[in-house]
XYZ file of C-alpha atoms in Angstrom:
555
model
C -0.114 0.248 0.149
C 1.431 3.532 -0.760
C 1.949 6.193 1.657
C -0.985 8.211 0.445
C -3.591 5.208 0.775
C -2.039 4.524 3.995
C -2.918 8.002 5.630
C -6.405 7.720 3.973
C -6.869 4.702 5.226
C -5.763 6.181 8.850
C -7.699 9.593 8.159
C -10.968 7.513 7.090
C -12.726 6.361 10.278
C -11.983 9.477 12.610
C -12.987 11.884 9.476
C -16.247 9.880 9.185
C -17.191 9.909 12.741
C -16.534 13.272 13.200
C -18.580 14.458 9.861
C -21.258 12.224 11.169
C -21.574 13.101 14.581
C -19.996 16.622 14.505
C -20.265 18.762 11.142
C -23.549 17.312 10.403
C -25.474 18.092 13.439
C -24.069 21.645 13.386
C -25.144 22.107 9.821
C -28.548 20.933 10.809
C -28.483 23.634 13.637
C -26.991 26.444 11.279
C -29.735 25.586 8.908
C -32.548 25.428 10.982
C -31.598 28.627 12.931
C -30.964 30.504 9.619
C -34.640 29.615 8.662
C -35.908 30.580 12.206
C -38.065 33.871 12.188
C -36.097 36.144 14.488
C -39.223 38.446 15.588
C -40.647 35.775 17.208
C -37.908 35.005 19.883
C -36.270 38.729 19.678
C -37.476 39.398 23.023
C -36.149 36.305 24.554
C -32.997 36.210 22.768
C -32.356 40.244 23.819
C -32.756 38.901 27.309
C -30.914 36.115 27.409
C -28.073 37.545 25.705
C -27.778 40.245 28.124
C -27.966 38.607 30.933
C -25.546 36.035 29.775
C -23.214 38.895 29.379
C -23.874 40.504 32.666
C -22.867 37.321 34.557
C -20.232 36.533 32.833
C -18.366 39.858 32.996
C -19.199 40.062 36.948
C -18.009 36.334 37.135
C -14.910 36.988 35.611
C -14.392 40.604 37.492
C -14.764 38.702 40.765
C -12.317 35.683 39.533
C -9.500 38.524 38.727
C -10.126 39.475 41.967
C -9.385 36.391 44.056
C -6.787 35.245 41.161
C -4.857 38.037 40.961
C -3.663 38.335 44.730
C -3.474 34.556 44.865
C -0.929 34.824 41.803
C 0.608 37.270 43.609
C 0.940 34.788 46.913
C 2.055 31.854 45.004
C 4.821 33.325 42.956
C 6.168 36.004 45.613
C 5.634 34.498 49.245
C 7.374 31.218 50.019
C 5.158 29.490 52.991
C 4.105 26.130 54.282
C 1.661 24.174 52.380
C 1.968 26.236 49.165
C 1.834 23.399 46.668
C -0.807 21.523 48.385
C -3.154 24.799 48.572
C -2.412 25.471 44.730
C -3.268 21.774 44.120
C -6.444 22.737 46.125
C -7.252 25.619 43.753
C -7.066 23.506 40.776
C -9.372 20.188 41.715
C -12.495 22.222 41.414
C -11.853 22.875 37.619
C -12.047 19.469 36.813
C -14.833 18.336 38.860
C -18.209 17.968 37.252
C -20.252 20.494 37.437
C -22.972 18.406 39.776
C -20.353 17.631 42.184
C -19.585 21.553 42.801
C -23.300 22.280 43.077
C -24.178 19.780 45.499
C -21.450 20.834 47.320
C -22.206 24.279 47.689
C -25.915 23.085 48.502
C -24.298 20.777 51.117
C -22.633 23.793 52.507
C -24.777 27.074 51.753
C -27.776 25.275 50.963
C -31.416 25.421 52.679
C -30.322 22.173 53.784
C -26.807 22.943 54.248
C -24.230 23.091 57.296
C -24.401 26.785 57.540
C -28.036 27.243 57.192
C -28.859 24.281 59.663
C -26.739 25.491 62.040
C -28.228 29.008 61.956
C -31.601 27.669 62.749
C -30.539 25.354 65.269
C -28.560 28.131 66.856
C -31.260 30.954 66.480
C -34.117 29.160 66.831
C -35.183 29.397 63.391
C -37.748 27.399 61.106
C -36.901 28.714 57.838
C -33.114 29.080 56.537
C -32.126 32.246 57.273
C -29.842 32.504 54.550
C -30.492 32.543 50.709
C -27.868 31.147 48.762
C -28.953 28.514 46.243
C -31.377 29.987 43.731
C -29.910 32.973 43.285
C -27.246 35.569 41.355
C -24.783 35.316 44.253
C -24.605 31.490 44.123
C -23.708 31.366 40.121
C -20.892 34.017 40.942
C -19.204 32.135 43.778
C -19.451 29.165 41.938
C -17.631 30.263 38.755
C -15.146 31.875 40.859
C -14.750 28.290 42.939
C -14.190 27.037 39.159
C -12.070 29.126 37.538
C -9.633 31.068 39.765
C -7.079 28.575 39.061
C -7.243 29.932 35.733
C -5.889 33.249 36.400
C -3.362 31.690 39.243
C -1.625 29.505 36.344
C -1.587 31.696 33.699
C -0.800 35.056 35.415
C 1.436 33.730 37.687
C 3.374 31.868 35.186
C 4.000 35.238 33.463
C 4.697 36.972 36.759
C 6.829 34.582 38.325
C 8.956 34.540 34.970
C 9.410 38.254 35.287
C 13.214 39.559 35.940
C 13.349 40.716 39.270
C 15.907 43.125 38.147
C 13.490 45.352 36.540
C 11.484 45.944 39.697
C 14.589 46.423 41.846
C 16.210 48.889 39.601
C 12.526 51.096 39.684
C 12.442 50.505 43.101
C 16.165 52.135 43.138
C 15.439 54.761 41.238
C 12.972 55.784 43.823
C 9.579 54.446 42.637
C 6.938 53.707 45.348
C 5.708 49.707 45.362
C 2.390 50.799 43.946
C 4.273 52.964 41.000
C 6.677 49.765 40.447
C 3.111 47.807 40.217
C 1.307 50.258 37.570
C 4.373 51.109 35.392
C 6.810 47.966 35.094
C 4.777 44.837 36.122
C 1.251 45.653 35.126
C 2.135 46.588 31.324
C 4.191 43.288 31.264
C 1.552 41.414 32.675
C -0.972 42.675 30.688
C -1.312 39.995 27.683
C -1.580 37.184 30.522
C -4.216 39.072 32.662
C -6.263 39.787 29.379
C -5.666 36.238 27.946
C -6.797 34.876 31.515
C -9.650 37.119 31.835
C -11.131 35.988 28.197
C -10.423 32.227 29.089
C -12.670 32.816 32.413
C -15.445 34.903 30.200
C -15.226 31.573 27.833
C -16.084 29.551 30.450
C -18.637 31.669 32.413
C -20.498 32.508 29.578
C -21.155 29.032 28.413
C -21.773 27.286 31.745
C -24.752 25.431 31.782
C -24.946 22.879 34.807
C -23.585 25.688 37.454
C -26.003 28.020 36.266
C -28.810 25.198 36.149
C -28.235 23.596 39.437
C -27.490 26.752 41.467
C -29.487 29.568 39.988
C -32.507 27.469 38.259
C -34.314 28.542 35.257
C -35.132 31.476 36.150
C -31.801 32.726 35.687
C -31.328 31.733 31.833
C -28.068 32.277 29.800
C -28.006 31.120 26.562
C -27.110 27.799 27.482
C -29.957 27.132 29.886
C -32.348 28.894 27.577
C -31.692 26.705 24.853
C -32.092 23.963 27.226
C -35.375 25.194 28.130
C -36.784 25.738 24.669
C -35.469 22.751 23.453
C -36.515 20.262 26.454
C -39.358 21.964 27.688
C -41.208 24.189 25.437
C -40.323 22.167 22.152
C -39.439 25.242 20.122
C -36.438 24.054 18.370
C -36.300 26.606 15.771
C -35.418 29.076 18.537
C -33.373 26.699 20.341
C -31.077 26.405 17.189
C -31.079 30.398 16.803
C -29.710 30.838 20.161
C -27.216 28.344 19.613
C -25.875 29.987 16.603
C -25.789 33.347 18.444
C -23.830 31.136 20.914
C -21.338 29.336 18.949
C -20.781 33.059 17.459
C -19.841 34.512 20.640
C -17.946 31.962 21.479
C -15.687 31.633 17.980
C -14.979 35.901 18.859
C -14.051 35.416 22.220
C -11.727 32.363 21.482
C -10.548 34.080 18.583
C -9.108 37.103 20.691
C -7.888 34.346 23.385
C -5.665 32.897 20.661
C -4.147 36.161 19.633
C -3.598 37.293 23.157
C -1.990 33.666 24.368
C 0.397 34.394 21.970
C 1.828 37.626 23.478
C 1.932 36.488 27.068
C 4.938 36.352 28.550
C 7.857 34.259 29.111
C 8.236 31.608 31.810
C 11.541 31.859 33.340
C 10.992 29.353 36.328
C 14.582 30.203 37.827
C 13.820 33.813 38.457
C 10.282 32.600 39.749
C 11.818 30.658 42.340
C 14.319 33.344 43.375
C 11.515 35.700 43.625
C 9.733 33.758 46.381
C 10.767 35.227 50.366
C 9.079 34.993 53.487
C 6.690 37.583 54.327
C 7.935 40.790 55.694
C 6.841 43.076 58.408
C 3.529 43.249 60.257
C 0.878 44.286 57.859
C 2.453 41.734 54.936
C 2.358 38.821 57.590
C -1.231 39.725 58.270
C -2.414 40.344 54.707
C -0.765 36.909 53.474
C -2.273 34.994 56.490
C -6.044 36.273 55.864
C -5.512 35.656 52.186
C -3.729 31.756 52.646
C -6.565 31.479 55.224
C -9.698 32.256 52.898
C -8.085 30.228 49.964
C -8.114 27.315 52.305
C -11.588 27.818 53.542
C -13.309 28.743 50.128
C -11.872 25.923 48.357
C -12.016 23.460 50.811
C -15.262 23.868 52.736
C -17.637 22.963 49.749
C -15.828 19.850 49.299
C -15.751 18.511 52.528
C -18.977 19.750 53.437
C -20.254 17.329 50.278
C -19.185 14.176 51.636
C -19.792 14.856 55.525
C -23.285 15.894 54.220
C -23.799 12.287 52.643
C -23.121 10.511 56.369
C -25.131 12.583 58.510
C -28.874 12.846 59.269
C -30.061 15.768 60.234
C -33.722 16.164 58.871
C -36.569 14.331 58.686
C -37.451 12.186 55.637
C -40.390 13.018 53.477
C -43.690 12.339 54.776
C -41.838 10.615 58.315
C -43.941 11.734 61.435
C -42.165 9.638 64.298
C -38.952 10.035 65.919
C -36.221 10.903 63.604
C -32.574 9.349 64.291
C -30.439 12.116 64.012
C -26.122 11.772 63.543
C -23.765 9.654 61.679
C -25.667 7.018 59.162
C -24.918 4.969 56.173
C -28.338 4.562 55.304
C -28.071 7.423 52.202
C -25.849 5.009 50.636
C -27.979 1.606 51.625
C -30.605 3.393 49.737
C -29.231 3.864 46.443
C -29.627 -0.184 45.956
C -33.462 0.022 47.174
C -36.491 0.551 45.159
C -38.374 1.722 48.019
C -41.387 2.636 45.759
C -42.443 -0.435 44.477
C -42.708 0.850 41.155
C -41.674 -0.790 37.692
C -40.841 2.937 36.287
C -38.639 3.962 39.164
C -34.594 3.596 38.251
C -32.866 2.813 41.715
C -29.815 4.992 41.967
C -27.193 2.500 41.556
C -28.504 1.436 37.923
C -27.637 5.369 37.206
C -24.492 4.563 38.406
C -23.803 1.065 36.170
C -25.002 3.560 33.472
C -22.537 5.965 33.590
C -19.661 3.632 34.248
C -21.122 1.665 31.156
C -21.302 4.973 28.734
C -17.633 5.793 30.366
C -16.446 2.340 29.139
C -17.805 2.750 26.175
C -16.412 6.518 25.334
C -12.860 4.951 26.382
C -13.335 2.536 23.733
C -14.808 4.612 21.002
C -12.056 7.484 21.708
C -8.967 5.207 21.293
C -10.572 3.367 18.604
C -10.525 6.686 16.747
C -7.799 8.807 18.471
C -5.075 6.514 17.784
C -5.283 6.070 14.073
C -5.585 10.226 13.596
C -2.941 10.904 16.304
C -0.946 8.250 14.510
C -0.967 10.267 11.423
C -0.491 13.776 13.350
C 2.518 12.355 14.525
C 4.357 12.331 11.375
C 2.659 15.049 9.644
C 2.335 16.296 5.870
C 0.234 18.929 3.841
C -2.913 16.765 4.417
C -2.460 16.467 8.405
C -1.531 19.997 8.513
C -4.570 20.783 6.662
C -7.100 18.412 8.593
C -5.629 19.195 12.445
C -7.921 22.422 12.560
C -10.911 20.522 11.884
C -10.276 17.773 14.183
C -10.195 20.421 17.062
C -13.685 22.165 16.346
C -15.621 20.190 18.531
C -13.847 21.893 21.539
C -15.527 25.351 20.514
C -18.850 23.989 20.730
C -20.881 23.526 23.855
C -22.236 20.121 25.155
C -25.609 21.991 25.373
C -25.122 23.050 21.535
C -24.092 19.321 20.641
C -26.905 17.711 22.656
C -29.150 20.293 20.233
C -27.597 19.040 17.226
C -27.894 15.606 17.615
C -31.864 15.950 18.632
C -32.241 17.783 14.667
C -30.147 14.961 13.057
C -30.754 12.020 14.602
C -34.494 12.708 15.329
C -35.985 11.146 12.172
C -34.777 8.687 9.506
C -32.561 7.764 8.008
C -30.296 8.117 11.227
C -32.883 7.934 13.544
C -31.074 7.226 16.723
C -32.374 9.503 19.613
C -34.351 6.701 21.262
C -30.800 4.507 21.668
C -29.194 4.831 24.798
C -25.852 4.449 22.814
C -26.076 7.521 21.167
C -24.782 9.429 24.540
C -21.569 7.760 24.018
C -21.148 8.929 21.060
C -22.124 12.418 22.364
C -19.367 11.823 24.884
C -16.803 10.359 22.585
C -17.065 13.726 20.044
C -16.355 15.963 23.439
C -13.443 13.820 24.300
C -11.571 13.000 21.175
C -9.958 16.012 20.277
C -8.126 15.451 24.043
C -7.657 11.766 23.209
C -5.473 13.227 20.494
C -4.199 15.567 21.795
C -2.533 13.291 24.814
C -1.572 10.416 22.122
C 0.205 12.809 19.277
C 2.964 13.440 21.204
C 3.871 9.902 22.555
C 3.324 8.238 18.909
C 5.675 11.186 17.226
C 8.342 10.235 20.420
C 8.417 6.602 19.161
C 12.629 6.318 17.293
C 12.111 5.068 14.377
C 15.553 3.465 14.322
C 14.076 1.097 16.649
C 11.217 0.016 15.217
C 13.505 -1.083 12.180
C 15.869 -2.301 14.458
C 13.410 -4.690 16.164
C 12.011 -5.737 12.360
C 15.687 -6.317 10.821
C 16.299 -8.857 13.635
C 13.074 -10.778 12.578
C 10.175 -8.964 14.499
C 6.940 -9.735 13.601
C 4.570 -6.271 13.310
C 2.858 -7.540 16.358
C 6.123 -7.841 18.359
C 7.380 -4.724 17.256
C 4.414 -3.137 18.622
C 4.413 -5.100 21.817
C 8.317 -4.525 22.657
C 8.831 -1.284 21.048
C 5.803 1.088 20.572
C 3.421 -0.031 23.496
C 6.124 0.568 26.213
C 6.274 4.143 25.198
C 2.709 4.569 24.567
C 1.089 2.831 27.571
C 1.645 6.103 29.917
C -0.004 8.055 27.011
C -2.556 5.850 26.371
C -3.879 5.257 30.030
C -3.812 9.131 30.701
C -5.966 9.506 27.319
C -8.144 6.467 28.675
C -8.451 8.120 32.237
C -8.990 11.655 30.823
C -11.779 10.237 28.509
C -13.968 8.112 31.703
C -13.636 10.802 33.906
C -15.084 13.507 31.310
C -18.155 10.630 30.264
C -18.702 10.017 33.950
C -19.064 14.163 34.670
C -20.896 15.537 31.924
C -23.701 16.984 31.885
C -24.785 19.174 29.339
C -25.577 16.774 26.376
C -26.123 14.171 28.712
C -29.143 16.508 29.833
C -30.805 16.411 26.226
C -29.960 13.034 25.221
C -30.347 10.625 28.458
C -33.475 8.458 28.011
C -35.847 8.522 31.516
C -34.900 4.806 31.948
C -31.117 4.825 31.648
C -30.172 7.915 33.572
C -26.560 8.938 34.511
C -24.684 9.710 37.702
C -25.098 13.650 37.073
C -28.365 13.619 36.332
C -29.546 11.496 39.139
C -27.756 13.983 41.383
C -29.769 16.731 39.892
C -33.254 14.989 40.091
C -32.958 13.648 43.515
C -31.545 17.401 44.513
C -35.056 18.847 43.216
C -37.063 16.853 45.009
C -38.218 17.410 49.069
C -37.258 15.118 51.923
C -34.359 14.406 53.840
C -33.913 10.825 52.013
C -33.414 12.431 48.602
C -31.459 14.653 49.509
C -29.169 12.398 51.066
C -29.069 10.000 48.505
C -28.283 13.176 46.514
C -24.931 13.808 48.476
C -24.181 9.856 48.558
C -24.433 9.949 44.778
C -22.317 13.227 44.274
C -19.433 11.781 46.912
C -19.088 8.542 44.642
C -18.870 10.976 41.707
C -16.250 13.172 43.052
C -14.084 10.288 44.758
C -14.176 8.350 41.204
C -13.188 12.041 39.508
C -10.674 12.680 42.079
C -9.045 8.904 41.811
C -8.816 9.812 37.765
C -7.257 13.181 38.507
C -4.379 11.623 40.727
C -3.804 8.970 38.033
C -3.506 11.995 35.161
C -1.154 13.793 37.445
C 0.945 10.890 38.023
C 1.103 9.676 34.083
C 1.867 13.376 33.047
C 4.339 13.259 30.479
C 7.522 15.568 30.627
C 6.448 19.314 28.388
C 2.483 18.383 28.999
C 0.658 21.491 30.568
C -1.886 21.269 33.642
C -5.341 22.265 31.206
């Protein structure tokens, strides 16, 4: 077979998959959105777009307000526990949205620790602190999620600045404020703007946080697409909103790409020499207060969740007798019980099984499709350079928009797959595939061709060459890609909310449904399922950290 034939063979399956399961659904959204009458949904579009921008701008400013001082702390101050605190700030970014929402609900919600404590202390019959269902909850969760972006991007640039520049300005008599304004800030401005745009992009396309903590009364574009498609069955308006959302994210992504290339270069040596112990009482108080706030802000919601899943503090729905308060494992036991005795009731443990099944299928599909594409990209020619940007396009589309495209495309013949439970792993694979390809390509490119040729000259069969030469080099990258695809599928909520069949719910959907139901038992089961999801995701994160190859970034 010729080299051209081999490349066509490598690209055939991945490209066919993306055409059918990404480009065709996006084309259907484009066609329906352009044909939708703008006047019919103009007011909805105007209000939704205005609120989406407003909450994203507020969230970005608040994230910068916490992220910039934190970036200064990690790059300038040497203190005990810095590495652990830095890792803690990164954990929320990889956690599923339902875990974060459940964590804040367990901490500040109407049945959370703070409200329950205040009710008992003050003798109140209703929660005194409104949090869930407010704009403040959305903004707080966005800051919780995205502060690590500012810490990483701005901190890397800040730590790489030569200390001699600031020292020279100070020697010439400039005050610390003037040094920052005239020397440091101009050098950091590209990194700050790039971080702000990236945070804005995540806040603009936020779905799970807004729906779970804000509710449908706070409808961003993503939430309104979900409402119009699933509740009001207004698919033309949903498609129009998706087009607006795609256009806005494309413009923001374009700005971010241009700014990212202008960021200050990182110089690890100067970053290490810059750190020192706090000087003076005022700085010690400032550093101590900021460090304490970061520890509490990023740890309390994550700690409140598992603790709430093993403590009974309220009666079950309809319970009239004595309630035994305190530690309990009943919420975990109830995950296996069909207490309603209904043929249509799906026990929560089935949601766990469904999520694990979907995640396993996503891993298998992602690796099967990702290996041929990554193998071709590892030795790029003109064809690979032309196709590479197209492979990354699914990264720019939100999961909710992808789910809507699947409804439009696979809801009718000849591809009537909407009733199939296996449509969900296909959607998850579409989302995970670009990440898998990016994980595998460097490892495949690192295989020395001379080793493969030497093994073949010594009489090794193609299978033996693969087993003895290729696989030892690829094994870590393959496992890392598989873990990433697995955890992504396990926690995915956007496309799942539109595509999952009621009889086959996933773990995030089950958490969402139980959180919205009254009674301590339902709430406790939601906490238990969210805790399981958090633990599985945390194990995946830890595995990825151990498998990270030299030169790989953190995002």
